[in-house]
Amino acid sequence: MTDDQPVDKKSLSQAPSWIMVGFLVGVVTMWAFRGEPEPPLEPVDASPEAVAAEAAAEFESDDPAPESGRMSAETVAALFSAYRDWVWWTDDKTQIAVWNSETMGFTDHYEVIRTLEADYFRPIDRFTRLPLPGYGPKNSPILFTETAEQRAKREMELNPDPVPQPERPSPIELNTLPPPPSGG
């Protein structure tokens, strides 16, 4: 094709123009939604005394409920002591969930370790034991748990008869092949 021949505009592809339109829309969108520039970081005093003072200030807060929305340790300990008789212990440990009125569910999980002196509560992300919904007193603010071994033992006590096994079908007898011809 030479330069002097006219080009039929109907045969030209529309794709390059749509690609350019998409690119321009993307640029305008990014420009419109660009975020505020972040403020410059302030220098941090990383001396051991400053870190210890900051940690002590966070720990000694007078706020009864921590910022994370969890109940305070004192409140959990008081609830636990009221419902202690319902707990399933294993190796002096158990796990519980406490009702959180902000999330409207048993979302605050704790591992409880008992010793001769006191009970210790450690917040955990999720259970490693099996929850027991509906177990305990009516409208209990604590969700109790049990281990898989405890559940299996409890179910065996409730259902001592073994579950009948279905009969196995007799094996299928296949026809045997005739022996190979001998000789030669």
PDB file of C-alpha atoms in Angstrom:
ATOM      1  CA  MET A   1       0.000   0.000   0.000  1.00  0.00           C
ATOM      2  CA  THR A   2       1.356   3.416  -0.883  1.00  0.00           C
ATOM      3  CA  ASP A   3       0.859   6.773   0.765  1.00  0.00           C
ATOM      4  CA  ASP A   4      -1.352   8.236  -2.005  1.00  0.00           C
ATOM      5  CA  GLN A   5      -4.154   5.666  -1.705  1.00  0.00           C
ATOM      6  CA  PRO A   6      -7.107   6.752   0.431  1.00  0.00           C
ATOM      7  CA  VAL A   7      -7.769   4.698   3.615  1.00  0.00           C
ATOM      8  CA  ASP A   8     -11.263   3.419   4.301  1.00  0.00           C
ATOM      9  CA  LYS A   9     -12.148   4.652   7.822  1.00  0.00           C
ATOM     10  CA  LYS A  10     -14.642   1.804   8.351  1.00  0.00           C
ATOM     11  CA  SER A  11     -11.848  -0.765   8.208  1.00  0.00           C
ATOM     12  CA  LEU A  12      -9.799   0.871  11.007  1.00  0.00           C
ATOM     13  CA  SER A  13      -9.876  -0.772  14.434  1.00  0.00           C
ATOM     14  CA  GLN A  14     -11.612   1.007  17.300  1.00  0.00           C
ATOM     15  CA  ALA A  15      -9.511  -0.782  19.969  1.00  0.00           C
ATOM     16  CA  PRO A  16      -6.643   1.748  20.198  1.00  0.00           C
ATOM     17  CA  SER A  17      -9.018   4.613  20.907  1.00  0.00           C
ATOM     18  CA  TRP A  18     -10.815   2.633  23.648  1.00  0.00           C
ATOM     19  CA  ILE A  19      -7.488   1.748  25.226  1.00  0.00           C
ATOM     20  CA  MET A  20      -6.581   5.431  25.338  1.00  0.00           C
ATOM     21  CA  VAL A  21      -9.991   6.320  26.845  1.00  0.00           C
ATOM     22  CA  GLY A  22      -9.526   3.660  29.541  1.00  0.00           C
ATOM     23  CA  PHE A  23      -6.056   4.920  30.320  1.00  0.00           C
ATOM     24  CA  LEU A  24      -7.283   8.509  30.670  1.00  0.00           C
ATOM     25  CA  VAL A  25     -10.203   7.444  32.912  1.00  0.00           C
ATOM     26  CA  GLY A  26      -7.734   5.542  35.112  1.00  0.00           C
ATOM     27  CA  VAL A  27      -5.416   8.544  35.396  1.00  0.00           C
ATOM     28  CA  VAL A  28      -8.295  10.866  36.306  1.00  0.00           C
ATOM     29  CA  THR A  29      -9.597   8.365  38.878  1.00  0.00           C
ATOM     30  CA  MET A  30      -6.191   7.969  40.518  1.00  0.00           C
ATOM     31  CA  TRP A  31      -5.732  11.723  40.594  1.00  0.00           C
ATOM     32  CA  ALA A  32      -9.203  12.252  42.128  1.00  0.00           C
ATOM     33  CA  PHE A  33      -8.727   9.638  44.862  1.00  0.00           C
ATOM     34  CA  ARG A  34      -5.166  10.356  45.788  1.00  0.00           C
ATOM     35  CA  GLY A  35      -4.750  10.283  49.542  1.00  0.00           C
ATOM     36  CA  GLU A  36      -3.547  12.935  51.888  1.00  0.00           C
ATOM     37  CA  PRO A  37       0.218  12.931  52.179  1.00  0.00           C
ATOM     38  CA  GLU A  38       1.371  11.144  55.301  1.00  0.00           C
ATOM     39  CA  PRO A  39       2.789  13.358  58.017  1.00  0.00           C
ATOM     40  CA  PRO A  40       6.504  12.949  58.574  1.00  0.00           C
ATOM     41  CA  LEU A  41       7.428  10.454  61.270  1.00  0.00           C
ATOM     42  CA  GLU A  42       8.463  11.875  64.596  1.00  0.00           C
ATOM     43  CA  PRO A  43      11.711  10.689  66.112  1.00  0.00           C
ATOM     44  CA  VAL A  44      11.147   7.993  68.745  1.00  0.00           C
ATOM     45  CA  ASP A  45      13.115   7.726  71.950  1.00  0.00           C
ATOM     46  CA  ALA A  46      14.123   4.040  71.908  1.00  0.00           C
ATOM     47  CA  SER A  47      16.060   4.065  75.182  1.00  0.00           C
ATOM     48  CA  PRO A  48      15.187   1.186  77.535  1.00  0.00           C
ATOM     49  CA  GLU A  49      13.916   3.634  80.171  1.00  0.00           C
ATOM     50  CA  ALA A  50      11.491   5.272  77.715  1.00  0.00           C
ATOM     51  CA  VAL A  51      10.186   1.904  76.471  1.00  0.00           C
ATOM     52  CA  ALA A  52       9.685   0.652  80.044  1.00  0.00           C
ATOM     53  CA  ALA A  53       7.891   3.869  81.063  1.00  0.00           C
ATOM     54  CA  GLU A  54       5.565   3.670  78.053  1.00  0.00           C
ATOM     55  CA  ALA A  55       4.760  -0.010  78.742  1.00  0.00           C
ATOM     56  CA  ALA A  56       4.079   0.748  82.419  1.00  0.00           C
ATOM     57  CA  ALA A  57       1.784   3.632  81.472  1.00  0.00           C
ATOM     58  CA  GLU A  58      -0.229   1.366  79.161  1.00  0.00           C
ATOM     59  CA  PHE A  59      -0.388  -1.421  81.770  1.00  0.00           C
ATOM     60  CA  GLU A  60      -1.439   0.816  84.668  1.00  0.00           C
ATOM     61  CA  SER A  61      -4.369   2.386  82.856  1.00  0.00           C
ATOM     62  CA  ASP A  62      -7.351   3.172  85.113  1.00  0.00           C
ATOM     63  CA  ASP A  63      -9.728   2.215  82.284  1.00  0.00           C
ATOM     64  CA  PRO A  64     -11.541  -0.992  83.370  1.00  0.00           C
ATOM     65  CA  ALA A  65     -11.987  -2.138  79.752  1.00  0.00           C
ATOM     66  CA  PRO A  66      -8.947  -2.218  77.484  1.00  0.00           C
ATOM     67  CA  GLU A  67      -9.038  -0.405  74.153  1.00  0.00           C
ATOM     68  CA  SER A  68      -9.353  -3.676  72.213  1.00  0.00           C
ATOM     69  CA  GLY A  69     -12.949  -4.103  73.427  1.00  0.00           C
ATOM     70  CA  ARG A  70     -12.111  -7.032  75.724  1.00  0.00           C
ATOM     71  CA  MET A  71     -13.292  -7.184  79.294  1.00  0.00           C
ATOM     72  CA  SER A  72     -10.812  -6.417  82.010  1.00  0.00           C
ATOM     73  CA  ALA A  73      -9.016  -9.315  83.675  1.00  0.00           C
ATOM     74  CA  GLU A  74     -10.762  -8.581  86.967  1.00  0.00           C
ATOM     75  CA  THR A  75     -14.210  -8.852  85.366  1.00  0.00           C
ATOM     76  CA  VAL A  76     -13.328 -12.128  83.642  1.00  0.00           C
ATOM     77  CA  ALA A  77     -11.920 -13.516  86.900  1.00  0.00           C
ATOM     78  CA  ALA A  78     -15.114 -12.572  88.771  1.00  0.00           C
ATOM     79  CA  LEU A  79     -17.330 -14.214  86.133  1.00  0.00           C
ATOM     80  CA  PHE A  80     -15.133 -17.295  86.067  1.00  0.00           C
ATOM     81  CA  SER A  81     -15.228 -17.715  89.842  1.00  0.00           C
ATOM     82  CA  ALA A  82     -19.045 -17.562  89.753  1.00  0.00           C
ATOM     83  CA  TYR A  83     -19.274 -20.311  87.087  1.00  0.00           C
ATOM     84  CA  ARG A  84     -16.207 -22.354  88.068  1.00  0.00           C
ATOM     85  CA  ASP A  85     -18.209 -25.523  88.813  1.00  0.00           C
ATOM     86  CA  TRP A  86     -19.104 -25.953  85.119  1.00  0.00           C
ATOM     87  CA  VAL A  87     -15.506 -26.006  83.816  1.00  0.00           C
ATOM     88  CA  TRP A  88     -13.916 -29.028  82.091  1.00  0.00           C
ATOM     89  CA  TRP A  89     -10.253 -29.129  83.188  1.00  0.00           C
ATOM     90  CA  THR A  90      -7.379 -30.958  81.484  1.00  0.00           C
ATOM     91  CA  ASP A  91      -3.892 -30.739  82.964  1.00  0.00           C
ATOM     92  CA  ASP A  92      -5.062 -27.750  85.058  1.00  0.00           C
ATOM     93  CA  LYS A  93      -5.997 -25.833  81.896  1.00  0.00           C
ATOM     94  CA  THR A  94      -9.249 -24.902  80.191  1.00  0.00           C
ATOM     95  CA  GLN A  95     -10.490 -22.421  77.631  1.00  0.00           C
ATOM     96  CA  ILE A  96     -13.511 -20.166  77.868  1.00  0.00           C
ATOM     97  CA  ALA A  97     -15.177 -17.431  75.859  1.00  0.00           C
ATOM     98  CA  VAL A  98     -16.858 -14.491  77.553  1.00  0.00           C
ATOM     99  CA  TRP A  99     -19.910 -12.718  76.138  1.00  0.00           C
ATOM    100  CA  ASN A 100     -19.000  -9.364  74.603  1.00  0.00           C
ATOM    101  CA  SER A 101     -21.940  -6.965  74.493  1.00  0.00           C
ATOM    102  CA  GLU A 102     -20.262  -4.825  71.816  1.00  0.00           C
ATOM    103  CA  THR A 103     -19.962  -7.684  69.325  1.00  0.00           C
ATOM    104  CA  MET A 104     -23.054  -9.502  70.662  1.00  0.00           C
ATOM    105  CA  GLY A 105     -21.264 -12.843  70.819  1.00  0.00           C
ATOM    106  CA  PHE A 106     -18.749 -15.023  72.652  1.00  0.00           C
ATOM    107  CA  THR A 107     -15.782 -13.308  71.004  1.00  0.00           C
ATOM    108  CA  ASP A 108     -13.402 -12.807  73.950  1.00  0.00           C
ATOM    109  CA  HIS A 109     -11.445 -16.090  74.263  1.00  0.00           C
ATOM    110  CA  TYR A 110      -9.240 -16.929  77.245  1.00  0.00           C
ATOM    111  CA  GLU A 111      -7.079 -19.808  78.352  1.00  0.00           C
ATOM    112  CA  VAL A 112      -7.337 -20.360  82.104  1.00  0.00           C
ATOM    113  CA  ILE A 113      -4.488 -22.002  84.017  1.00  0.00           C
ATOM    114  CA  ARG A 114      -5.152 -22.988  87.606  1.00  0.00           C
ATOM    115  CA  THR A 115      -2.468 -23.255  90.243  1.00  0.00           C
ATOM    116  CA  LEU A 116      -2.592 -23.696  94.000  1.00  0.00           C
ATOM    117  CA  GLU A 117      -2.270 -19.922  94.461  1.00  0.00           C
ATOM    118  CA  ALA A 118      -4.598 -18.486  91.795  1.00  0.00           C
ATOM    119  CA  ASP A 119      -6.133 -18.776  88.346  1.00  0.00           C
ATOM    120  CA  TYR A 120      -4.336 -17.091  85.456  1.00  0.00           C
ATOM    121  CA  PHE A 121      -6.141 -15.794  82.373  1.00  0.00           C
ATOM    122  CA  ARG A 122      -4.403 -15.462  79.016  1.00  0.00           C
ATOM    123  CA  PRO A 123      -6.240 -13.931  76.027  1.00  0.00           C
ATOM    124  CA  ILE A 124      -6.140 -16.176  72.956  1.00  0.00           C
ATOM    125  CA  ASP A 125      -7.253 -15.600  69.357  1.00  0.00           C
ATOM    126  CA  ARG A 126      -9.336 -18.756  68.975  1.00  0.00           C
ATOM    127  CA  PHE A 127     -10.120 -22.048  70.663  1.00  0.00           C
ATOM    128  CA  THR A 128      -7.969 -25.133  70.322  1.00  0.00           C
ATOM    129  CA  ARG A 129     -10.689 -27.104  72.113  1.00  0.00           C
ATOM    130  CA  LEU A 130     -14.264 -27.915  71.174  1.00  0.00           C
ATOM    131  CA  PRO A 131     -16.896 -25.408  72.354  1.00  0.00           C
ATOM    132  CA  LEU A 132     -19.938 -26.595  74.304  1.00  0.00           C
ATOM    133  CA  PRO A 133     -22.827 -24.346  73.233  1.00  0.00           C
ATOM    134  CA  GLY A 134     -25.823 -24.650  75.520  1.00  0.00           C
ATOM    135  CA  TYR A 135     -23.757 -26.195  78.328  1.00  0.00           C
ATOM    136  CA  GLY A 136     -23.838 -24.572  81.737  1.00  0.00           C
ATOM    137  CA  PRO A 137     -26.478 -22.586  83.556  1.00  0.00           C
ATOM    138  CA  LYS A 138     -29.195 -20.807  81.616  1.00  0.00           C
ATOM    139  CA  ASN A 139     -28.052 -17.440  80.128  1.00  0.00           C
ATOM    140  CA  SER A 140     -24.456 -18.078  81.156  1.00  0.00           C
ATOM    141  CA  PRO A 141     -22.051 -15.277  80.115  1.00  0.00           C
ATOM    142  CA  ILE A 142     -19.334 -17.911  79.626  1.00  0.00           C
ATOM    143  CA  LEU A 143     -18.979 -20.430  76.796  1.00  0.00           C
ATOM    144  CA  PHE A 144     -17.189 -23.538  78.077  1.00  0.00           C
ATOM    145  CA  THR A 145     -14.989 -25.947  76.101  1.00  0.00           C
ATOM    146  CA  GLU A 146     -13.762 -29.531  76.263  1.00  0.00           C
ATOM    147  CA  THR A 147     -11.021 -31.515  74.577  1.00  0.00           C
ATOM    148  CA  ALA A 148     -11.701 -34.057  71.850  1.00  0.00           C
ATOM    149  CA  GLU A 149     -10.782 -36.864  74.274  1.00  0.00           C
ATOM    150  CA  GLN A 150     -13.264 -35.586  76.847  1.00  0.00           C
ATOM    151  CA  ARG A 151     -16.005 -35.411  74.203  1.00  0.00           C
ATOM    152  CA  ALA A 152     -15.271 -38.944  72.961  1.00  0.00           C
ATOM    153  CA  LYS A 153     -15.331 -40.303  76.514  1.00  0.00           C
ATOM    154  CA  ARG A 154     -18.580 -38.490  77.290  1.00  0.00           C
ATOM    155  CA  GLU A 155     -20.217 -39.783  74.107  1.00  0.00           C
ATOM    156  CA  MET A 156     -19.072 -43.329  74.883  1.00  0.00           C
ATOM    157  CA  GLU A 157     -20.671 -43.050  78.328  1.00  0.00           C
ATOM    158  CA  LEU A 158     -23.910 -41.777  76.801  1.00  0.00           C
ATOM    159  CA  ASN A 159     -23.951 -44.459  74.045  1.00  0.00           C
ATOM    160  CA  PRO A 160     -22.230 -47.582  75.416  1.00  0.00           C
ATOM    161  CA  ASP A 161     -23.621 -49.896  72.718  1.00  0.00           C
ATOM    162  CA  PRO A 162     -21.388 -50.126  69.700  1.00  0.00           C
ATOM    163  CA  VAL A 163     -22.805 -48.910  66.442  1.00  0.00           C
ATOM    164  CA  PRO A 164     -23.755 -51.900  64.259  1.00  0.00           C
ATOM    165  CA  GLN A 165     -21.526 -52.226  61.225  1.00  0.00           C
ATOM    166  CA  PRO A 166     -23.140 -52.997  57.877  1.00  0.00           C
ATOM    167  CA  GLU A 167     -22.513 -56.456  56.444  1.00  0.00           C
ATOM    168  CA  ARG A 168     -19.701 -56.703  53.976  1.00  0.00           C
ATOM    169  CA  PRO A 169     -20.657 -58.088  50.608  1.00  0.00           C
ATOM    170  CA  SER A 170     -19.102 -61.374  49.622  1.00  0.00           C
ATOM    171  CA  PRO A 171     -16.173 -61.037  47.253  1.00  0.00           C
ATOM    172  CA  ILE A 172     -16.842 -61.337  43.561  1.00  0.00           C
ATOM    173  CA  GLU A 173     -15.536 -64.521  42.020  1.00  0.00           C
ATOM    174  CA  LEU A 174     -13.963 -63.952  38.658  1.00  0.00           C
ATOM    175  CA  ASN A 175     -13.603 -66.620  36.003  1.00  0.00           C
ATOM    176  CA  THR A 176     -10.133 -67.948  35.799  1.00  0.00           C
ATOM    177  CA  LEU A 177      -8.197 -67.907  32.597  1.00  0.00           C
ATOM    178  CA  PRO A 178      -7.282 -71.209  30.989  1.00  0.00           C
ATOM    179  CA  PRO A 179      -3.701 -72.273  31.403  1.00  0.00           C
ATOM    180  CA  PRO A 180      -1.372 -71.238  28.603  1.00  0.00           C
ATOM    181  CA  PRO A 181      -0.791 -73.833  25.935  1.00  0.00           C
ATOM    182  CA  SER A 182       2.271 -75.889  26.535  1.00  0.00           C
ATOM    183  CA  GLY A 183       4.683 -77.119  24.095  1.00  0.00           C
ATOM    184  CA  GLY A 184       6.262 -76.035  21.236  1.00  0.00           C
TER     185      GLY A 184
END
